[in-house]
């Protein structure tokens, strides 16, 4: 593109952006987004120095658009006219490791009927592209953004799989590891061979001066297994920034070429037929001495720049923010203020996830209620991924001021939660492990499978029917919340059959340093086969319970996410109550976090809109709700989905 062409586009009549505008022709979309792309680009990269790169970017956009497969282009256009599919109540997701689920991509394809039977129509597949042998952070050290690792199959296998998924209306999400590459990635290899050009793709330094300055304020992510934020590379004879593991080199987005090339890598991933791109560790994208280098304004601009470009090239593809940061910071990844809606369409609801685990340990919903009602509402075009467990650890991301306002001391409270889940309290049924405890500041995170953290492993060991029942109720209750809360529920593979911790990682030299592997089990197909034969086993009860709740979710349009949720400050601090609002079709979800029966008074129920006559039913049982002396009882860990008929 030349200057005259740029000027023509910038002054075209259609230039003004309006919200989430999506237009059908490439030219129109470019005209609409161009002025913003230009402003953002030059706010990150000085115009005087980097003008030529801007033209390179514009040419790249066109090339990338032309390279997008025709069928995906058609799908992009079709999506422009069909509302926000990702906010629909029909969406129910599962996250899985292709190899641990069923060997490889072909194996996964064979299991589509299993997933469909449960009601899953959205899959987050963990990294499947090439990676270093040995330790590779579960594939988050990438050797390529689009070459499929032979362990998983071939590109043809994946294209066949994504085509099949599209035919079945199943959506796919893959990771874009945007913050770093592996130390075997082609750019890192060239950097190691001495290329200054590629050394500038990373943060590389001949001496410790700048690394020391950075480390004064950079937090450590893996303080036990990978302390510090820089690694010395003998080939380069230089230090390179490695915020995660030593073999994951942080990309230097201060270099515009890195952004332009990474946009190409993003598209190579999207062109595999991916609907949602998970922006991995995106809070870390911009580094600045004297700061934590997380959540910086430039990182937001960069994400928005990716998003604006993607909207021009492939408007049907959306972005998920993997920002596991404090609640008030997460919400910013949707774009805020004038830029609302300009970043990611979807974000992990890591706040709700951490609060749910807090509520289980404290047996109270109070901190959760206070937190979710104080955090600003997300933009109306955005949605959450609601989840209980994923492949990672549980970070206790609470806002200290809210913890204090709930009556806890933040430090002591965190220690209590860690102790509750990590085997330090004799009375706790939870079986989890401590992840990356940092004695310097008392920070630690938790690993373990949902079932083990919720007490099933202990209960089975003790062969205690009562605790087994409690664990089952807790597992169903938490899933009931993610299925109804507003957003896409994401079930972690194995949780649907109550899979316990997998300790085999301790015998594997590539995994032993990272106890997140305790919650990355192999899918147990034997258990799946026995589901219909042994109906009273925990795995069967949970599988059937989930299947039913998923069906109910899909049958009620009120569960579509239109920000139609009201969380109540409930007179009983053990019960979490919210309403999914729709004039005549509202549904109230009530969950008792206590291990004894708790009650709610008729007066309060009426005040929030719940009728209490025989026409008021609990959708989970199909029975009318039953009050005793004007009180509605909820058994330990019981959940009700109440509807006035
Ligand atoms: C994300 C992933 C995590 C990985 C990290 C570094 O947080 O979820 O598993 O270790 O990024 O890529």
PDB file of N, CA, C and O and ligand atoms in Angstrom, residues 95 97 124 126-127 136-141 175 177-180 221-222 244-245 248 278-282 284 322 324 348 390-393 435 514 516 520, ligand 1:
ATOM      1  N   UNK A  95     -12.253 -28.546  28.301  1.00  0.00           N
ATOM      2  CA  UNK A  95     -10.832 -28.336  28.054  1.00  0.00           C
ATOM      3  C   UNK A  95     -10.127 -29.676  28.147  1.00  0.00           C
ATOM      4  O   UNK A  95     -10.348 -30.431  29.114  1.00  0.00           O
ATOM      5  N   UNK A  97      -6.410 -32.220  27.035  1.00  0.00           N
ATOM      6  CA  UNK A  97      -5.138 -32.517  26.371  1.00  0.00           C
ATOM      7  C   UNK A  97      -5.437 -33.613  25.354  1.00  0.00           C
ATOM      8  O   UNK A  97      -5.900 -34.701  25.739  1.00  0.00           O
ATOM      9  N   UNK A 124     -11.609 -26.622  24.155  1.00  0.00           N
ATOM     10  CA  UNK A 124     -10.291 -25.992  24.263  1.00  0.00           C
ATOM     11  C   UNK A 124      -9.256 -27.108  24.241  1.00  0.00           C
ATOM     12  O   UNK A 124      -9.171 -27.898  25.188  1.00  0.00           O
ATOM     13  N   UNK A 126      -5.490 -28.233  24.396  1.00  0.00           N
ATOM     14  CA  UNK A 126      -4.199 -27.752  24.881  1.00  0.00           C
ATOM     15  C   UNK A 126      -3.190 -27.815  23.730  1.00  0.00           C
ATOM     16  O   UNK A 126      -3.432 -28.489  22.734  1.00  0.00           O
ATOM     17  N   UNK A 127      -2.057 -27.103  23.856  1.00  0.00           N
ATOM     18  CA  UNK A 127      -1.137 -26.965  22.716  1.00  0.00           C
ATOM     19  C   UNK A 127      -0.845 -28.284  21.986  1.00  0.00           C
ATOM     20  O   UNK A 127      -0.610 -29.317  22.636  1.00  0.00           O
ATOM     21  N   UNK A 136       8.621 -28.991  28.573  1.00  0.00           N
ATOM     22  CA  UNK A 136       8.166 -27.970  27.619  1.00  0.00           C
ATOM     23  C   UNK A 136       6.914 -27.245  28.111  1.00  0.00           C
ATOM     24  O   UNK A 136       6.176 -26.677  27.328  1.00  0.00           O
ATOM     25  N   UNK A 137       6.674 -27.282  29.402  1.00  0.00           N
ATOM     26  CA  UNK A 137       5.527 -26.598  29.998  1.00  0.00           C
ATOM     27  C   UNK A 137       4.215 -27.042  29.332  1.00  0.00           C
ATOM     28  O   UNK A 137       3.364 -26.209  29.002  1.00  0.00           O
ATOM     29  N   UNK A 138       4.092 -28.325  29.136  1.00  0.00           N
ATOM     30  CA  UNK A 138       2.854 -28.857  28.545  1.00  0.00           C
ATOM     31  C   UNK A 138       2.588 -28.291  27.156  1.00  0.00           C
ATOM     32  O   UNK A 138       1.428 -28.137  26.757  1.00  0.00           O
ATOM     33  N   UNK A 139       3.656 -27.971  26.425  1.00  0.00           N
ATOM     34  CA  UNK A 139       3.478 -27.457  25.060  1.00  0.00           C
ATOM     35  C   UNK A 139       3.432 -25.936  25.003  1.00  0.00           C
ATOM     36  O   UNK A 139       3.351 -25.353  23.919  1.00  0.00           O
ATOM     37  N   UNK A 140       3.483 -25.262  26.167  1.00  0.00           N
ATOM     38  CA  UNK A 140       3.480 -23.793  26.166  1.00  0.00           C
ATOM     39  C   UNK A 140       4.859 -23.216  25.844  1.00  0.00           C
ATOM     40  O   UNK A 140       5.055 -22.007  25.900  1.00  0.00           O
ATOM     41  N   UNK A 141       5.823 -24.094  25.546  1.00  0.00           N
ATOM     42  CA  UNK A 141       7.069 -23.647  24.936  1.00  0.00           C
ATOM     43  C   UNK A 141       6.922 -24.086  23.479  1.00  0.00           C
ATOM     44  O   UNK A 141       6.962 -25.280  23.192  1.00  0.00           O
ATOM     45  N   UNK A 175      -4.559 -22.347  21.825  1.00  0.00           N
ATOM     46  CA  UNK A 175      -3.732 -21.319  22.442  1.00  0.00           C
ATOM     47  C   UNK A 175      -2.853 -20.601  21.439  1.00  0.00           C
ATOM     48  O   UNK A 175      -2.236 -21.238  20.584  1.00  0.00           O
ATOM     49  N   UNK A 177       0.363 -18.730  22.056  1.00  0.00           N
ATOM     50  CA  UNK A 177       1.336 -18.435  23.119  1.00  0.00           C
ATOM     51  C   UNK A 177       2.067 -17.167  22.688  1.00  0.00           C
ATOM     52  O   UNK A 177       3.102 -17.195  22.029  1.00  0.00           O
ATOM     53  N   UNK A 178       1.478 -16.057  23.060  1.00  0.00           N
ATOM     54  CA  UNK A 178       1.838 -14.769  22.475  1.00  0.00           C
ATOM     55  C   UNK A 178       2.995 -14.101  23.218  1.00  0.00           C
ATOM     56  O   UNK A 178       3.676 -13.243  22.670  1.00  0.00           O
ATOM     57  N   UNK A 179       3.240 -14.522  24.458  1.00  0.00           N
ATOM     58  CA  UNK A 179       4.264 -13.826  25.256  1.00  0.00           C
ATOM     59  C   UNK A 179       5.679 -14.354  25.021  1.00  0.00           C
ATOM     60  O   UNK A 179       6.640 -13.628  25.213  1.00  0.00           O
ATOM     61  N   UNK A 180       5.785 -15.623  24.633  1.00  0.00           N
ATOM     62  CA  UNK A 180       7.134 -16.191  24.524  1.00  0.00           C
ATOM     63  C   UNK A 180       7.161 -17.326  23.504  1.00  0.00           C
ATOM     64  O   UNK A 180       6.125 -17.887  23.163  1.00  0.00           O
ATOM     65  N   UNK A 221       7.365 -15.925  38.686  1.00  0.00           N
ATOM     66  CA  UNK A 221       6.161 -16.715  38.396  1.00  0.00           C
ATOM     67  C   UNK A 221       6.313 -18.152  38.895  1.00  0.00           C
ATOM     68  O   UNK A 221       5.396 -18.729  39.454  1.00  0.00           O
ATOM     69  N   UNK A 222       7.480 -18.709  38.644  1.00  0.00           N
ATOM     70  CA  UNK A 222       7.754 -20.053  39.156  1.00  0.00           C
ATOM     71  C   UNK A 222       8.966 -19.959  40.109  1.00  0.00           C
ATOM     72  O   UNK A 222      10.065 -20.413  39.765  1.00  0.00           O
ATOM     73  N   UNK A 244       8.873 -16.956  32.574  1.00  0.00           N
ATOM     74  CA  UNK A 244       8.280 -18.233  32.975  1.00  0.00           C
ATOM     75  C   UNK A 244       9.418 -19.229  33.221  1.00  0.00           C
ATOM     76  O   UNK A 244      10.156 -19.082  34.170  1.00  0.00           O
ATOM     77  N   UNK A 245       9.611 -20.201  32.317  1.00  0.00           N
ATOM     78  CA  UNK A 245      10.719 -21.143  32.511  1.00  0.00           C
ATOM     79  C   UNK A 245      11.948 -20.685  31.720  1.00  0.00           C
ATOM     80  O   UNK A 245      11.827 -19.889  30.786  1.00  0.00           O
ATOM     81  N   UNK A 248      11.651 -20.665  28.011  1.00  0.00           N
ATOM     82  CA  UNK A 248      10.606 -19.847  27.367  1.00  0.00           C
ATOM     83  C   UNK A 248      11.094 -18.404  27.299  1.00  0.00           C
ATOM     84  O   UNK A 248      11.168 -17.723  28.320  1.00  0.00           O
ATOM     85  N   UNK A 278      -7.011 -18.365  22.261  1.00  0.00           N
ATOM     86  CA  UNK A 278      -6.717 -18.095  23.673  1.00  0.00           C
ATOM     87  C   UNK A 278      -5.388 -17.352  23.755  1.00  0.00           C
ATOM     88  O   UNK A 278      -4.336 -17.901  23.431  1.00  0.00           O
ATOM     89  N   UNK A 279      -5.465 -16.082  24.125  1.00  0.00           N
ATOM     90  CA  UNK A 279      -4.260 -15.264  24.260  1.00  0.00           C
ATOM     91  C   UNK A 279      -3.608 -15.616  25.579  1.00  0.00           C
ATOM     92  O   UNK A 279      -4.008 -15.153  26.641  1.00  0.00           O
ATOM     93  N   UNK A 280      -2.572 -16.443  25.481  1.00  0.00           N
ATOM     94  CA  UNK A 280      -1.918 -16.980  26.671  1.00  0.00           C
ATOM     95  C   UNK A 280      -1.069 -15.904  27.361  1.00  0.00           C
ATOM     96  O   UNK A 280      -0.321 -15.176  26.701  1.00  0.00           O
ATOM     97  N   UNK A 281      -1.195 -15.824  28.660  1.00  0.00           N
ATOM     98  CA  UNK A 281      -0.345 -14.945  29.479  1.00  0.00           C
ATOM     99  C   UNK A 281      -0.253 -13.521  28.932  1.00  0.00           C
ATOM    100  O   UNK A 281       0.807 -12.907  28.939  1.00  0.00           O
ATOM    101  N   UNK A 282      -1.378 -12.996  28.487  1.00  0.00           N
ATOM    102  CA  UNK A 282      -1.335 -11.709  27.778  1.00  0.00           C
ATOM    103  C   UNK A 282      -1.055 -10.512  28.679  1.00  0.00           C
ATOM    104  O   UNK A 282      -0.676  -9.443  28.209  1.00  0.00           O
ATOM    105  N   UNK A 284       1.394 -10.090  30.373  1.00  0.00           N
ATOM    106  CA  UNK A 284       2.853  -9.907  30.458  1.00  0.00           C
ATOM    107  C   UNK A 284       3.458  -9.288  29.192  1.00  0.00           C
ATOM    108  O   UNK A 284       4.672  -9.236  29.052  1.00  0.00           O
ATOM    109  N   UNK A 322      -6.411 -14.730  28.684  1.00  0.00           N
ATOM    110  CA  UNK A 322      -5.989 -15.544  29.817  1.00  0.00           C
ATOM    111  C   UNK A 322      -5.212 -14.614  30.751  1.00  0.00           C
ATOM    112  O   UNK A 322      -3.984 -14.552  30.747  1.00  0.00           O
ATOM    113  N   UNK A 324      -4.790 -14.031  34.416  1.00  0.00           N
ATOM    114  CA  UNK A 324      -5.062 -14.538  35.761  1.00  0.00           C
ATOM    115  C   UNK A 324      -4.480 -13.517  36.733  1.00  0.00           C
ATOM    116  O   UNK A 324      -3.403 -13.710  37.305  1.00  0.00           O
ATOM    117  N   UNK A 348     -11.289 -15.350  31.004  1.00  0.00           N
ATOM    118  CA  UNK A 348     -11.505 -16.315  32.082  1.00  0.00           C
ATOM    119  C   UNK A 348     -12.056 -15.597  33.298  1.00  0.00           C
ATOM    120  O   UNK A 348     -11.512 -14.558  33.692  1.00  0.00           O
ATOM    121  N   UNK A 390      -8.811 -26.030  35.791  1.00  0.00           N
ATOM    122  CA  UNK A 390      -8.215 -26.100  34.466  1.00  0.00           C
ATOM    123  C   UNK A 390      -6.880 -26.822  34.663  1.00  0.00           C
ATOM    124  O   UNK A 390      -6.654 -27.418  35.711  1.00  0.00           O
ATOM    125  N   UNK A 391      -6.012 -26.762  33.668  1.00  0.00           N
ATOM    126  CA  UNK A 391      -4.734 -27.466  33.759  1.00  0.00           C
ATOM    127  C   UNK A 391      -3.759 -26.780  34.712  1.00  0.00           C
ATOM    128  O   UNK A 391      -2.726 -27.338  35.040  1.00  0.00           O
ATOM    129  N   UNK A 392      -4.070 -25.524  35.089  1.00  0.00           N
ATOM    130  CA  UNK A 392      -3.138 -24.757  35.904  1.00  0.00           C
ATOM    131  C   UNK A 392      -3.450 -24.884  37.387  1.00  0.00           C
ATOM    132  O   UNK A 392      -4.401 -25.549  37.787  1.00  0.00           O
ATOM    133  N   UNK A 393      -2.659 -24.171  38.165  1.00  0.00           N
ATOM    134  CA  UNK A 393      -2.875 -24.081  39.602  1.00  0.00           C
ATOM    135  C   UNK A 393      -4.020 -23.105  39.891  1.00  0.00           C
ATOM    136  O   UNK A 393      -4.441 -22.348  39.020  1.00  0.00           O
ATOM    137  N   UNK A 435       1.601 -25.227  45.387  1.00  0.00           N
ATOM    138  CA  UNK A 435       2.344 -24.950  44.165  1.00  0.00           C
ATOM    139  C   UNK A 435       3.107 -23.631  44.329  1.00  0.00           C
ATOM    140  O   UNK A 435       2.519 -22.603  44.649  1.00  0.00           O
ATOM    141  N   UNK A 514       6.991 -29.919  38.413  1.00  0.00           N
ATOM    142  CA  UNK A 514       5.808 -29.084  38.179  1.00  0.00           C
ATOM    143  C   UNK A 514       4.575 -29.869  38.634  1.00  0.00           C
ATOM    144  O   UNK A 514       4.042 -30.698  37.897  1.00  0.00           O
ATOM    145  N   UNK A 516       1.609 -29.205  38.821  1.00  0.00           N
ATOM    146  CA  UNK A 516       0.330 -29.030  38.113  1.00  0.00           C
ATOM    147  C   UNK A 516      -0.067 -30.318  37.394  1.00  0.00           C
ATOM    148  O   UNK A 516      -1.219 -30.525  37.064  1.00  0.00           O
ATOM    149  N   UNK A 520      -3.601 -33.190  35.759  1.00  0.00           N
ATOM    150  CA  UNK A 520      -3.676 -33.373  34.301  1.00  0.00           C
ATOM    151  C   UNK A 520      -3.749 -34.874  34.005  1.00  0.00           C
ATOM    152  O   UNK A 520      -2.832 -35.447  33.410  1.00  0.00           O
TER     153      UNK A 520
HETATM  154  C1  LIG B   1      -0.434 -19.854  30.820  1.00  0.00           C
HETATM  155  C2  LIG B   1      -0.740 -21.336  30.783  1.00  0.00           C
HETATM  156  C3  LIG B   1       0.236 -22.049  31.667  1.00  0.00           C
HETATM  157  C4  LIG B   1       1.648 -21.762  31.189  1.00  0.00           C
HETATM  158  C5  LIG B   1       1.898 -20.260  31.063  1.00  0.00           C
HETATM  159  C6  LIG B   1       3.147 -19.981  30.300  1.00  0.00           C
HETATM  160  O1  LIG B   1      -0.647 -19.311  32.071  1.00  0.00           O
HETATM  161  O2  LIG B   1      -2.059 -21.566  31.159  1.00  0.00           O
HETATM  162  O3  LIG B   1      -0.001 -23.421  31.693  1.00  0.00           O
HETATM  163  O4  LIG B   1       2.572 -22.310  32.080  1.00  0.00           O
HETATM  164  O5  LIG B   1       0.861 -19.608  30.382  1.00  0.00           O
HETATM  165  O6  LIG B   1       2.947 -20.194  28.924  1.00  0.00           O
END
